[in-house]
Short mmCIF file of C-alpha atoms in Angstrom, two decimals:
data_model
loop_
_atom_site.label_atom_id
_atom_site.label_comp_id
_atom_site.label_asym_id
_atom_site.label_seq_id
_atom_site.Cartn_x
_atom_site.Cartn_y
_atom_site.Cartn_z
CA UNK A 1 -14.29 1.82 10.91
CA UNK A 2 -14.93 3.61 7.87
CA UNK A 3 -17.35 6.35 6.56
CA UNK A 4 -20.30 4.90 4.86
CA UNK A 5 -19.91 7.54 2.28
CA UNK A 6 -17.06 8.60 0.13
CA UNK A 7 -15.55 11.90 1.49
CA UNK A 8 -12.64 13.99 1.01
CA UNK A 9 -9.60 13.49 3.41
CA UNK A 10 -10.26 15.08 6.88
CA UNK A 11 -10.30 18.65 6.86
CA UNK A 12 -7.86 18.60 10.10
CA UNK A 13 -5.06 17.32 7.79
CA UNK A 14 -5.82 19.33 4.73
CA UNK A 15 -2.86 21.00 3.01
CA UNK A 16 -0.50 20.06 6.01
CA UNK A 17 3.10 18.83 4.70
CA UNK A 18 5.37 17.47 7.00
CA UNK A 19 9.04 15.75 6.74
CA UNK A 20 9.50 13.13 9.21
CA UNK A 21 12.31 10.83 9.85
CA UNK A 22 12.23 7.28 11.32
CA UNK A 23 15.33 5.20 12.12
CA UNK A 24 14.34 1.40 12.85
CA UNK A 25 17.07 -0.30 14.81
CA UNK A 26 16.17 -3.76 14.28
CA UNK A 27 17.77 -7.46 15.19
CA UNK A 28 18.95 -7.69 11.31
CA UNK A 29 18.98 -4.26 9.83
CA UNK A 30 19.05 -0.43 10.61
CA UNK A 31 17.14 1.34 8.34
CA UNK A 32 16.37 5.23 7.60
CA UNK A 33 13.20 6.29 6.07
CA UNK A 34 12.46 10.02 5.29
CA UNK A 35 8.64 10.34 4.94
CA UNK A 36 6.63 13.47 3.50
CA UNK A 37 3.28 13.65 5.22
CA UNK A 38 1.01 15.41 2.81
CA UNK A 39 -2.50 15.72 4.44
CA UNK A 40 -2.96 11.79 5.70
CA UNK A 41 -1.04 10.61 2.62
CA UNK A 42 2.48 9.28 3.55
CA UNK A 43 4.97 8.94 0.81
CA UNK A 44 8.72 7.68 1.50
CA UNK A 45 11.08 10.23 -0.05
CA UNK A 46 14.57 8.42 0.98
CA UNK A 47 15.16 4.97 2.20
CA UNK A 48 18.42 3.78 3.30
CA UNK A 49 19.50 0.37 5.40
CA UNK A 50 22.40 -1.49 6.68
CA UNK A 51 22.41 -5.22 7.50
CA UNK A 52 24.07 -4.89 10.92
CA UNK A 53 22.90 -8.08 12.30
CA UNK A 54 22.71 -6.92 15.97
CA UNK A 55 20.82 -9.97 17.12
CA UNK A 56 23.25 -12.44 15.85
CA UNK A 57 24.37 -14.88 18.48
CA UNK A 58 22.38 -13.11 20.94
CA UNK A 59 20.50 -16.40 21.88
CA UNK A 60 23.81 -17.74 23.26
CA UNK A 61 25.36 -14.77 24.81
CA UNK A 62 22.48 -12.70 25.60
CA UNK A 63 24.42 -9.68 24.29
CA UNK A 64 24.23 -7.70 21.13
CA UNK A 65 26.91 -8.81 18.36
CA UNK A 66 29.90 -6.89 18.84
CA UNK A 67 30.59 -6.64 15.20
CA UNK A 68 27.09 -5.61 14.78
CA UNK A 69 27.34 -2.75 17.33
CA UNK A 70 30.09 -1.05 15.66
CA UNK A 71 28.51 -1.36 12.01
CA UNK A 72 25.52 -0.08 13.91
CA UNK A 73 27.15 3.01 15.43
CA UNK A 74 28.83 3.80 11.95
CA UNK A 75 25.64 3.87 10.30
CA UNK A 76 23.73 5.86 12.73
CA UNK A 77 26.39 8.65 12.82
CA UNK A 78 26.01 8.65 8.93
CA UNK A 79 22.11 8.95 9.26
CA UNK A 80 22.47 11.73 11.71
CA UNK A 81 24.72 13.65 9.32
CA UNK A 82 22.06 12.85 6.59
CA UNK A 83 19.31 14.32 8.71
CA UNK A 84 21.25 17.60 9.67
CA UNK A 85 22.18 18.10 6.23
CA UNK A 86 18.37 17.68 5.14
CA UNK A 87 17.57 19.64 7.89
CA UNK A 88 14.94 17.18 9.21
CA UNK A 89 13.69 18.15 12.69
CA UNK A 90 10.96 15.55 13.36
CA UNK A 91 13.01 12.35 14.28
CA UNK A 92 11.99 9.14 15.56
CA UNK A 93 14.50 6.53 16.43
CA UNK A 94 13.31 3.06 17.68
CA UNK A 95 14.84 -0.28 18.64
CA UNK A 96 13.13 -3.43 18.70
CA UNK A 97 13.93 -7.36 19.82
CA UNK A 98 17.72 -7.51 19.78
CA UNK A 99 18.23 -4.07 21.98
CA UNK A 100 15.23 -4.94 23.92
CA UNK A 101 16.24 -8.15 25.18
CA UNK A 102 20.03 -8.17 25.30
CA UNK A 103 21.67 -7.22 28.69
CA UNK A 104 23.92 -4.94 26.84
CA UNK A 105 20.64 -3.09 25.28
CA UNK A 106 20.71 -0.23 27.55
CA UNK A 107 24.42 0.32 27.37
CA UNK A 108 23.91 0.39 23.59
CA UNK A 109 21.18 2.90 23.53
CA UNK A 110 23.22 5.26 25.64
CA UNK A 111 26.20 4.87 23.57
CA UNK A 112 23.84 5.80 20.39
CA UNK A 113 22.61 8.89 22.31
CA UNK A 114 26.27 9.95 23.40
CA UNK A 115 28.39 9.11 20.15
CA UNK A 116 25.57 9.73 17.50
CA UNK A 117 23.23 12.55 19.06
CA UNK A 118 20.02 10.33 18.67
CA UNK A 119 17.82 9.34 21.71
CA UNK A 120 16.79 5.79 21.21
CA UNK A 121 13.07 4.69 22.22
CA UNK A 122 13.61 0.95 22.91
CA UNK A 123 9.86 -0.46 22.20
CA UNK A 124 8.40 -3.30 24.12
CA UNK A 125 7.07 -6.10 21.98
CA UNK A 126 3.50 -5.04 22.57
CA UNK A 127 4.60 -1.70 21.49
CA UNK A 128 6.35 -2.73 18.40
CA UNK A 129 3.35 -5.17 17.58
CA UNK A 130 0.75 -2.29 17.89
CA UNK A 131 2.85 0.31 15.90
CA UNK A 132 3.34 -2.27 13.37
CA UNK A 133 -0.22 -3.09 12.88
CA UNK A 134 -1.16 0.78 12.93
CA UNK A 135 1.02 0.97 9.99
CA UNK A 136 -0.82 -2.03 8.21
CA UNK A 137 -4.04 -0.35 8.96
CA UNK A 138 -2.99 3.18 7.55
CA UNK A 139 -1.68 1.48 4.57
CA UNK A 140 -4.53 -0.48 3.57
CA UNK A 141 -7.90 0.56 5.16
CA UNK A 142 -10.28 -1.48 6.89
CA UNK A 143 -8.87 -4.61 7.95
CA UNK A 144 -10.21 -8.08 9.10
CA UNK A 145 -7.38 -10.53 10.45
CA UNK A 146 -4.47 -10.92 12.07
CA UNK A 147 -1.20 -8.60 11.34
CA UNK A 148 2.28 -10.17 11.58
CA UNK A 149 5.78 -8.60 11.51
CA UNK A 150 8.37 -10.73 11.46
CA UNK A 151 11.60 -9.33 12.52
CA UNK A 152 15.40 -10.84 12.84
CA UNK A 153 14.58 -12.09 16.39
CA UNK A 154 10.79 -11.80 17.05
CA UNK A 155 7.40 -12.10 15.30
CA UNK A 156 4.51 -9.66 16.70
CA UNK A 157 1.01 -10.82 16.04
CA UNK A 158 -1.83 -8.24 16.42
CA UNK A 159 -5.60 -8.60 15.86
CA UNK A 160 -7.00 -5.82 13.37
CA UNK A 161 -10.71 -5.28 12.63
CA UNK A 162 -11.82 -2.43 10.50
CA UNK A 163 -9.47 0.45 11.76
CA UNK A 164 -9.28 -0.92 15.28
CA UNK A 165 -5.90 -2.39 16.36
CA UNK A 166 -5.80 -4.99 19.24
CA UNK A 167 -3.21 -6.20 21.77
CA UNK A 168 0.05 -7.66 20.43
CA UNK A 169 1.83 -10.74 21.24
CA UNK A 170 5.44 -10.99 20.96
CA UNK A 171 7.03 -14.51 20.21
CA UNK A 172 10.76 -15.48 19.97
CA UNK A 173 10.34 -16.46 16.17
CA UNK A 174 12.45 -14.47 14.05
CA UNK A 175 15.18 -16.46 12.20
CA UNK A 176 18.23 -15.13 14.63
CA UNK A 177 16.01 -16.60 17.49
CA UNK A 178 15.25 -20.04 15.78
CA UNK A 179 17.88 -20.86 13.43
CA UNK A 180 20.87 -20.48 15.76
CA UNK A 181 19.30 -22.91 18.32
CA UNK A 182 17.23 -25.83 16.49
CA UNK A 183 18.23 -28.23 13.81
CA UNK A 184 16.27 -28.34 10.57
CA UNK A 185 14.31 -31.14 11.85
CA UNK A 186 13.23 -29.45 14.86
CA UNK A 187 12.38 -26.33 13.60
CA UNK A 188 8.53 -27.02 12.32
CA UNK A 189 7.71 -28.57 16.05
CA UNK A 190 9.33 -25.71 17.78
CA UNK A 191 7.30 -23.23 15.50
CA UNK A 192 4.17 -24.97 16.11
CA UNK A 193 4.82 -25.10 20.05
CA UNK A 194 5.52 -21.39 20.38
CA UNK A 195 2.39 -20.48 18.09
CA UNK A 196 0.31 -22.04 20.74
CA UNK A 197 1.14 -19.11 23.03
CA UNK A 198 -0.82 -17.06 20.37
CA UNK A 199 -3.89 -19.19 20.74
CA UNK A 200 -6.30 -16.24 22.04
CA UNK A 201 -5.32 -14.48 18.86
CA UNK A 202 -5.04 -17.29 16.43
CA UNK A 203 -8.13 -19.27 17.42
CA UNK A 204 -10.54 -16.51 16.15
CA UNK A 205 -9.05 -14.41 13.64
CA UNK A 206 -10.59 -12.83 10.36
CA UNK A 207 -10.05 -14.42 7.00
CA UNK A 208 -6.52 -12.56 6.25
CA UNK A 209 -2.89 -12.71 7.55
CA UNK A 210 -1.38 -9.37 7.08
CA UNK A 211 2.24 -10.08 6.59
CA UNK A 212 5.01 -7.44 7.37
CA UNK A 213 8.69 -7.47 7.32
CA UNK A 214 11.76 -8.07 4.93
CA UNK A 215 11.98 -11.78 5.26
CA UNK A 216 8.56 -12.16 3.89
CA UNK A 217 8.74 -9.64 1.44
CA UNK A 218 11.10 -11.82 0.03
CA UNK A 219 8.97 -14.67 0.04
CA UNK A 220 6.55 -12.34 -1.87
CA UNK A 221 8.94 -11.67 -4.37
CA UNK A 222 9.47 -15.58 -4.74
CA UNK A 223 5.72 -16.18 -5.42
CA UNK A 224 5.53 -13.23 -7.69
CA UNK A 225 8.40 -14.70 -9.77
CA UNK A 226 6.72 -18.51 -9.43
CA UNK A 227 3.28 -17.31 -10.97
CA UNK A 228 4.49 -15.03 -13.28
CA UNK A 229 2.66 -11.97 -11.62
CA UNK A 230 2.16 -9.27 -13.88
CA UNK A 231 2.63 -6.25 -11.43
CA UNK A 232 5.75 -6.31 -9.59
CA UNK A 233 4.30 -3.99 -6.57
CA UNK A 234 4.76 -5.64 -2.98
CA UNK A 235 1.90 -3.74 -1.38
CA UNK A 236 -1.26 -5.49 -1.10
CA UNK A 237 -0.16 -8.49 -3.25
CA UNK A 238 -2.36 -11.23 -2.17
CA UNK A 239 -1.83 -15.19 -2.30
CA UNK A 240 -4.73 -17.81 -1.30
CA UNK A 241 -3.46 -20.01 1.33
CA UNK A 242 -2.71 -22.96 -1.07
CA UNK A 243 -0.42 -20.84 -2.85
CA UNK A 244 1.28 -19.81 0.44
CA UNK A 245 1.72 -23.52 0.90
CA UNK A 246 3.10 -24.25 -2.58
CA UNK A 247 5.74 -21.82 -2.51
CA UNK A 248 6.84 -22.49 1.26
CA UNK A 249 7.46 -25.82 0.14
CA UNK A 250 9.21 -24.83 -2.95
CA UNK A 251 11.34 -22.47 -1.02
CA UNK A 252 12.32 -25.49 1.29
CA UNK A 253 13.83 -27.32 -1.97
CA UNK A 254 15.82 -24.70 -3.40
CA UNK A 255 19.44 -23.64 -2.80
CA UNK A 256 20.58 -20.18 -1.21
CA UNK A 257 22.16 -19.24 -4.45
CA UNK A 258 18.90 -20.16 -6.32
CA UNK A 259 16.75 -18.14 -4.08
CA UNK A 260 19.15 -15.07 -4.51
CA UNK A 261 18.81 -15.24 -8.24
CA UNK A 262 14.95 -14.45 -7.55
CA UNK A 263 14.32 -10.79 -8.61
CA UNK A 264 13.85 -8.84 -5.45
CA UNK A 265 15.44 -11.20 -2.95
CA UNK A 266 18.84 -10.21 -1.80
CA UNK A 267 21.44 -12.28 -1.05
CA UNK A 268 21.30 -11.82 2.71
CA UNK A 269 17.68 -12.67 2.63
CA UNK A 270 17.98 -15.63 0.78
CA UNK A 271 19.62 -17.64 3.72
CA UNK A 272 16.54 -17.04 5.73
CA UNK A 273 13.84 -17.28 3.23
CA UNK A 274 13.20 -21.00 3.67
CA UNK A 275 12.67 -20.34 7.35
CA UNK A 276 10.20 -17.43 6.68
CA UNK A 277 8.37 -19.26 4.29
CA UNK A 278 7.84 -22.12 6.55
CA UNK A 279 7.05 -20.06 9.57
CA UNK A 280 4.42 -18.26 7.37
CA UNK A 281 2.91 -21.45 6.45
CA UNK A 282 2.83 -22.66 9.85
CA UNK A 283 0.88 -19.41 10.88
CA UNK A 284 -1.79 -19.71 8.18
CA UNK A 285 -2.56 -23.20 8.90
CA UNK A 286 -2.69 -22.57 12.58
CA UNK A 287 -5.12 -19.61 12.34
CA UNK A 288 -7.15 -21.02 9.24
CA UNK A 289 -6.48 -17.96 7.17
CA UNK A 290 -7.97 -17.78 3.72
CA UNK A 291 -5.13 -15.75 2.33
CA UNK A 292 -1.91 -13.75 3.14
CA UNK A 293 -1.81 -9.82 2.10
CA UNK A 294 1.60 -8.64 2.08
CA UNK A 295 1.92 -4.83 3.36
CA UNK A 296 4.78 -2.70 2.44
CA UNK A 297 3.73 -0.73 5.52
CA UNK A 298 4.88 -1.57 8.96
CA UNK A 299 6.64 -0.47 12.12
CA UNK A 300 8.04 2.70 10.58
CA UNK A 301 4.83 4.00 9.02
CA UNK A 302 3.20 2.96 12.48
CA UNK A 303 5.66 5.43 14.18
CA UNK A 304 4.52 8.20 12.16
CA UNK A 305 0.65 7.69 12.20
CA UNK A 306 0.55 6.87 16.04
CA UNK A 307 1.35 10.62 16.79
CA UNK A 308 -2.14 11.31 15.60
CA UNK A 309 -4.33 8.36 15.11
CA UNK A 310 -6.88 10.20 13.29
CA UNK A 311 -4.60 9.96 10.31
CA UNK A 312 -5.42 6.31 9.81
CA UNK A 313 -9.15 6.07 11.71
CA UNK A 314 -10.40 9.14 9.75
CA UNK A 315 -11.01 9.21 5.88
CA UNK A 316 -9.95 6.80 3.15
CA UNK A 317 -6.28 6.00 2.31
CA UNK A 318 -6.69 6.04 -1.30
CA UNK A 319 -8.67 9.08 -1.54
CA UNK A 320 -6.28 10.84 0.46
CA UNK A 321 -3.38 9.52 -1.44
CA UNK A 322 -4.96 10.57 -4.80
CA UNK A 323 -5.71 13.93 -3.69
CA UNK A 324 -2.12 14.61 -2.66
CA UNK A 325 -0.68 13.45 -5.91
CA UNK A 326 -2.94 15.48 -8.04
CA UNK A 327 -2.44 18.55 -6.00
CA UNK A 328 1.16 18.84 -7.14
CA UNK A 329 0.04 19.04 -10.93
CA UNK A 330 -3.44 20.03 -11.08
CA UNK A 331 -4.11 23.94 -11.76
CA UNK A 332 -7.50 23.18 -9.81
CA UNK A 333 -7.13 19.97 -7.52
CA UNK A 334 -10.73 20.52 -6.26
CA UNK A 335 -12.03 19.74 -9.46
CA UNK A 336 -11.70 15.98 -9.11
CA UNK A 337 -13.53 15.99 -6.19
CA UNK A 338 -16.49 17.93 -7.88
CA UNK A 339 -16.49 15.74 -10.93
CA UNK A 340 -16.71 12.57 -8.82
CA UNK A 341 -20.25 13.94 -7.70
CA UNK A 342 -21.05 14.96 -11.40
CA UNK A 343 -20.70 11.40 -12.84
CA UNK A 344 -22.06 9.55 -9.75
CA UNK A 345 -25.74 9.33 -11.24
CA UNK A 346 -24.66 7.95 -14.36
CA UNK A 347 -23.03 4.92 -12.66
CA UNK A 348 -25.54 3.98 -9.95
CA UNK A 349 -26.96 1.30 -12.00
CA UNK A 350 -23.67 -0.07 -13.45
CA UNK A 351 -22.50 -3.47 -12.89
CA UNK A 352 -20.47 -4.35 -9.96
CA UNK A 353 -16.77 -4.88 -10.29
CA UNK A 354 -15.72 -5.17 -6.78
CA UNK A 355 -18.53 -4.46 -4.61
CA UNK A 356 -21.02 -1.48 -4.87
CA UNK A 357 -19.40 0.53 -2.15
CA UNK A 358 -15.95 -0.39 -3.38
CA UNK A 359 -16.62 0.89 -6.83
CA UNK A 360 -18.00 3.95 -5.67
CA UNK A 361 -14.69 4.84 -3.86
CA UNK A 362 -12.60 3.84 -6.88
CA UNK A 363 -14.73 6.09 -9.10
CA UNK A 364 -14.18 8.82 -6.73
CA UNK A 365 -10.29 8.12 -6.89
CA UNK A 366 -10.59 8.05 -10.59
CA UNK A 367 -12.26 11.62 -10.75
CA UNK A 368 -9.53 12.84 -8.20
CA UNK A 369 -6.92 11.61 -10.69
CA UNK A 370 -8.35 13.06 -13.90
CA UNK A 371 -5.57 15.70 -14.16
CA UNK A 372 -2.93 13.32 -13.12
CA UNK A 373 -1.28 13.13 -16.46
CA UNK A 374 -1.77 16.99 -17.49
CA UNK A 375 1.93 17.64 -17.29
CA UNK A 376 3.13 14.76 -19.78
CA UNK A 377 3.04 15.15 -23.52
CA UNK A 378 0.04 14.99 -25.20
CA UNK A 379 1.28 11.90 -27.58
CA UNK A 380 2.35 9.98 -24.61
CA UNK A 381 -0.31 11.18 -21.71
CA UNK A 382 -2.44 8.01 -21.87
CA UNK A 383 0.31 5.67 -21.71
CA UNK A 384 2.35 7.39 -19.00
CA UNK A 385 -0.68 8.28 -16.82
CA UNK A 386 -1.91 4.46 -16.92
CA UNK A 387 1.66 3.25 -16.26
CA UNK A 388 2.26 5.46 -13.24
CA UNK A 389 -1.07 4.42 -11.80
CA UNK A 390 -0.22 0.88 -11.78
CA UNK A 391 2.76 1.73 -9.95
CA UNK A 392 2.13 4.94 -7.98
CA UNK A 393 2.77 4.95 -4.16
CA UNK A 394 -0.93 4.97 -3.26
CA UNK A 395 -2.48 3.22 -0.43
CA UNK A 396 -5.59 1.22 0.20
CA UNK A 397 -5.60 -0.57 -3.36
CA UNK A 398 -5.45 -4.08 -4.16
CA UNK A 399 -3.68 -5.20 -7.63
CA UNK A 400 -6.75 -5.68 -9.30
CA UNK A 401 -8.22 -2.29 -8.33
CA UNK A 402 -4.64 -0.77 -9.33
CA UNK A 403 -5.39 -2.20 -12.81
CA UNK A 404 -8.86 -1.15 -13.23
CA UNK A 405 -8.02 2.49 -12.12
CA UNK A 406 -4.88 2.44 -14.74
CA UNK A 407 -7.52 1.53 -17.36
CA UNK A 408 -9.84 4.25 -16.44
CA UNK A 409 -7.38 6.58 -16.60
CA UNK A 410 -5.85 5.53 -19.91
CA UNK A 411 -9.48 5.81 -21.40
CA UNK A 412 -9.52 9.19 -19.98
CA UNK A 413 -6.97 10.57 -22.21
CA UNK A 414 -7.24 8.25 -24.94
CA UNK A 415 -10.77 7.51 -25.73
CA UNK A 416 -11.86 4.35 -26.52
CA UNK A 417 -8.47 3.21 -27.77
CA UNK A 418 -7.49 0.01 -26.07
CA UNK A 419 -4.37 -0.70 -23.98
CA UNK A 420 -2.25 -3.43 -25.55
CA UNK A 421 -3.09 -7.09 -24.45
CA UNK A 422 0.24 -7.30 -22.91
CA UNK A 423 -0.35 -4.61 -20.42
CA UNK A 424 -0.48 -5.88 -16.93
CA UNK A 425 -3.59 -4.11 -16.30
CA UNK A 426 -5.44 -6.04 -18.73
CA UNK A 427 -4.08 -9.16 -17.21
CA UNK A 428 -5.45 -8.47 -13.72
CA UNK A 429 -9.13 -7.68 -14.45
CA UNK A 430 -11.86 -9.65 -16.71
CA UNK A 431 -13.72 -8.10 -19.76
CA UNK A 432 -16.42 -7.01 -18.20
CA UNK A 433 -14.27 -4.82 -15.71
CA UNK A 434 -12.38 -3.53 -18.88
CA UNK A 435 -15.87 -2.31 -20.11
CA UNK A 436 -16.69 -0.62 -16.80
CA UNK A 437 -12.91 1.08 -16.79
CA UNK A 438 -13.87 2.21 -20.61
CA UNK A 439 -17.23 4.15 -19.51
CA UNK A 440 -15.72 5.59 -16.31
CA UNK A 441 -12.73 6.81 -18.40
CA UNK A 442 -14.89 8.20 -21.11
CA UNK A 443 -17.10 9.95 -18.50
CA UNK A 444 -14.24 11.55 -17.02
CA UNK A 445 -13.25 12.56 -20.18
CA UNK A 446 -16.64 14.09 -21.02
CA UNK A 447 -16.70 16.07 -17.74
CA UNK A 448 -13.14 17.43 -18.33
CA UNK A 449 -14.16 18.63 -21.85
CA UNK A 450 -17.05 20.19 -21.11
CA UNK A 451 -15.89 22.54 -18.16
CA UNK A 452 -12.41 23.11 -19.06
CA UNK A 453 -11.46 21.16 -15.89
CA UNK A 454 -12.99 23.98 -13.67
CA UNK A 455 -15.51 22.95 -11.15
CA UNK A 456 -17.60 26.46 -11.47
CA UNK A 457 -18.23 25.63 -14.89
CA UNK A 458 -19.26 21.85 -14.62
CA UNK A 459 -21.79 22.97 -12.26
CA UNK A 460 -23.93 24.47 -15.28
CA UNK A 461 -24.25 20.65 -16.67
CA UNK A 462 -25.99 17.71 -15.54
CA UNK A 463 -25.55 14.26 -16.59
CA UNK A 464 -28.22 11.56 -15.97
CA UNK A 465 -29.59 8.28 -17.48
CA UNK A 466 -33.25 8.29 -18.71
CA UNK A 467 -34.79 5.12 -20.07
CA UNK A 468 -32.61 4.36 -23.18
CA UNK A 469 -31.01 7.78 -23.31
CA UNK A 470 -27.91 9.36 -21.81
CA UNK A 471 -29.13 13.05 -21.04
CA UNK A 472 -26.74 16.06 -20.77
CA UNK A 473 -28.74 18.84 -19.06
CA UNK A 474 -27.33 22.31 -20.02
CA UNK A 475 -28.07 25.39 -17.77
CA UNK A 476 -30.12 28.18 -19.70
CA UNK A 477 -27.67 30.75 -21.35
CA UNK A 478 -24.78 28.11 -21.39
CA UNK A 479 -25.71 26.61 -24.78
CA UNK A 480 -22.58 27.77 -26.61
CA UNK A 481 -20.24 26.41 -23.77
CA UNK A 482 -21.11 22.91 -25.16
CA UNK A 483 -18.60 22.71 -28.00
CA UNK A 484 -18.74 20.04 -30.75
CA UNK A 485 -15.46 18.35 -29.01
CA UNK A 486 -17.43 17.80 -25.79
CA UNK A 487 -20.55 16.65 -27.79
CA UNK A 488 -18.49 14.08 -29.50
CA UNK A 489 -17.46 12.75 -26.27
CA UNK A 490 -20.75 12.66 -25.11
CA UNK A 491 -21.65 10.57 -28.22
CA UNK A 492 -18.69 8.14 -27.22
CA UNK A 493 -19.72 7.63 -23.84
CA UNK A 494 -23.47 6.80 -24.82
CA UNK A 495 -22.31 4.18 -27.24
CA UNK A 496 -20.03 2.82 -24.61
CA UNK A 497 -23.25 2.39 -22.45
CA UNK A 498 -25.63 1.45 -25.25
CA UNK A 499 -27.52 4.41 -24.74
CA UNK A 500 -28.79 7.13 -27.19
CA UNK A 501 -27.41 10.75 -26.34
CA UNK A 502 -29.49 13.75 -25.83
CA UNK A 503 -28.85 17.33 -24.97
CA UNK A 504 -31.42 19.29 -23.45
#
């Protein structure tokens, strides 16, 4: 569920800042992520992993990989020392399929607590899937489909609808569970047979499959390289089903060395990438999904948000992130929220770029980010702000939407000057969307110039359309504050809107 209007981040979270550590003990890797939670916006501040391969060989032995256990203990001792040195008190340590299913999993968890001073929560398959799906929803917003988290030993499938997370199902479809037992010829029918156990989830999904996990991230990088995608940001990178099939088939024809040479694909991921690609193809085909959206958020983010579900159920992830980013740099962070309301009447009849409701959210985000580049040198402010917007750690933002916001913020600082044609943002939106971004940026530029980026002064002006005129109404006694620079920006905006400027 999501609010109909555009609102600020929930008041209960406003101004709150917490540092939270999550250690994820997986079948393949062990990872520490240190998050900073600002309001409801979550930013990763530190990230380190070791490929311990705890689950390697577990299908044959029923026990954890002995070498992996020793590597895990060494890694977890280091992680404990890092957290102590950083004085991080809020710590969550979770273990997934390998520790959950192996007979010596409980002994391993006890040893970790004894030798490393870390208490491990061993998640059930349903808990793992639910937490991962909560992380997806927190990072994307309203969803419609199925979230799938592929780990070393298992695949968790969870229905997601709006902000609601359904009941998860865990399947033994991780590469360590299948590749160790099946010959290449047996893999495809084995996948299809196991997927039938998920018929209640896959028979009636929404149109989108949300892919989570390192192996599928590697596949996303392969597809990005193959299509020459202009923006190397994994979160919310989307592929239509036909391209999923194309790159899955391509991965099957490549050597491990060739795959490892792909930017973003590590040598350790390259070994299992063909299997992960084939699994994704089978899932998409079985569920009839129209597209795959890759999520950088998953289990670790879900662990944080699960402590207070309001953090992902309420508010909007993009607006919350925008408010958190600008709070660190703007002398008056609340100005952008007021500016969003101020420009809205002018854009009520603007052509749709994404959808009417979505365009309103994007305008609200752009207004909140009006001061994003305030600390950059004026000569480079437009370029740096636009580039940072493309790669900012913001949630709830598709790649075309990132490009749109980047262009709007460019014009907020550069006026009518265009970005170079080689800029990634111009390759992700069409000419009409560029025109809307120009007008939005010029409106932000006008509001900033009129008010000195102060909400109290902005309230003395009103901007509206009236027939073929763009009218700026100035409160009585405030005429001298409408200086020449601001009126020049009114002229620019009116020209871009094909209207006549008027001051009353």
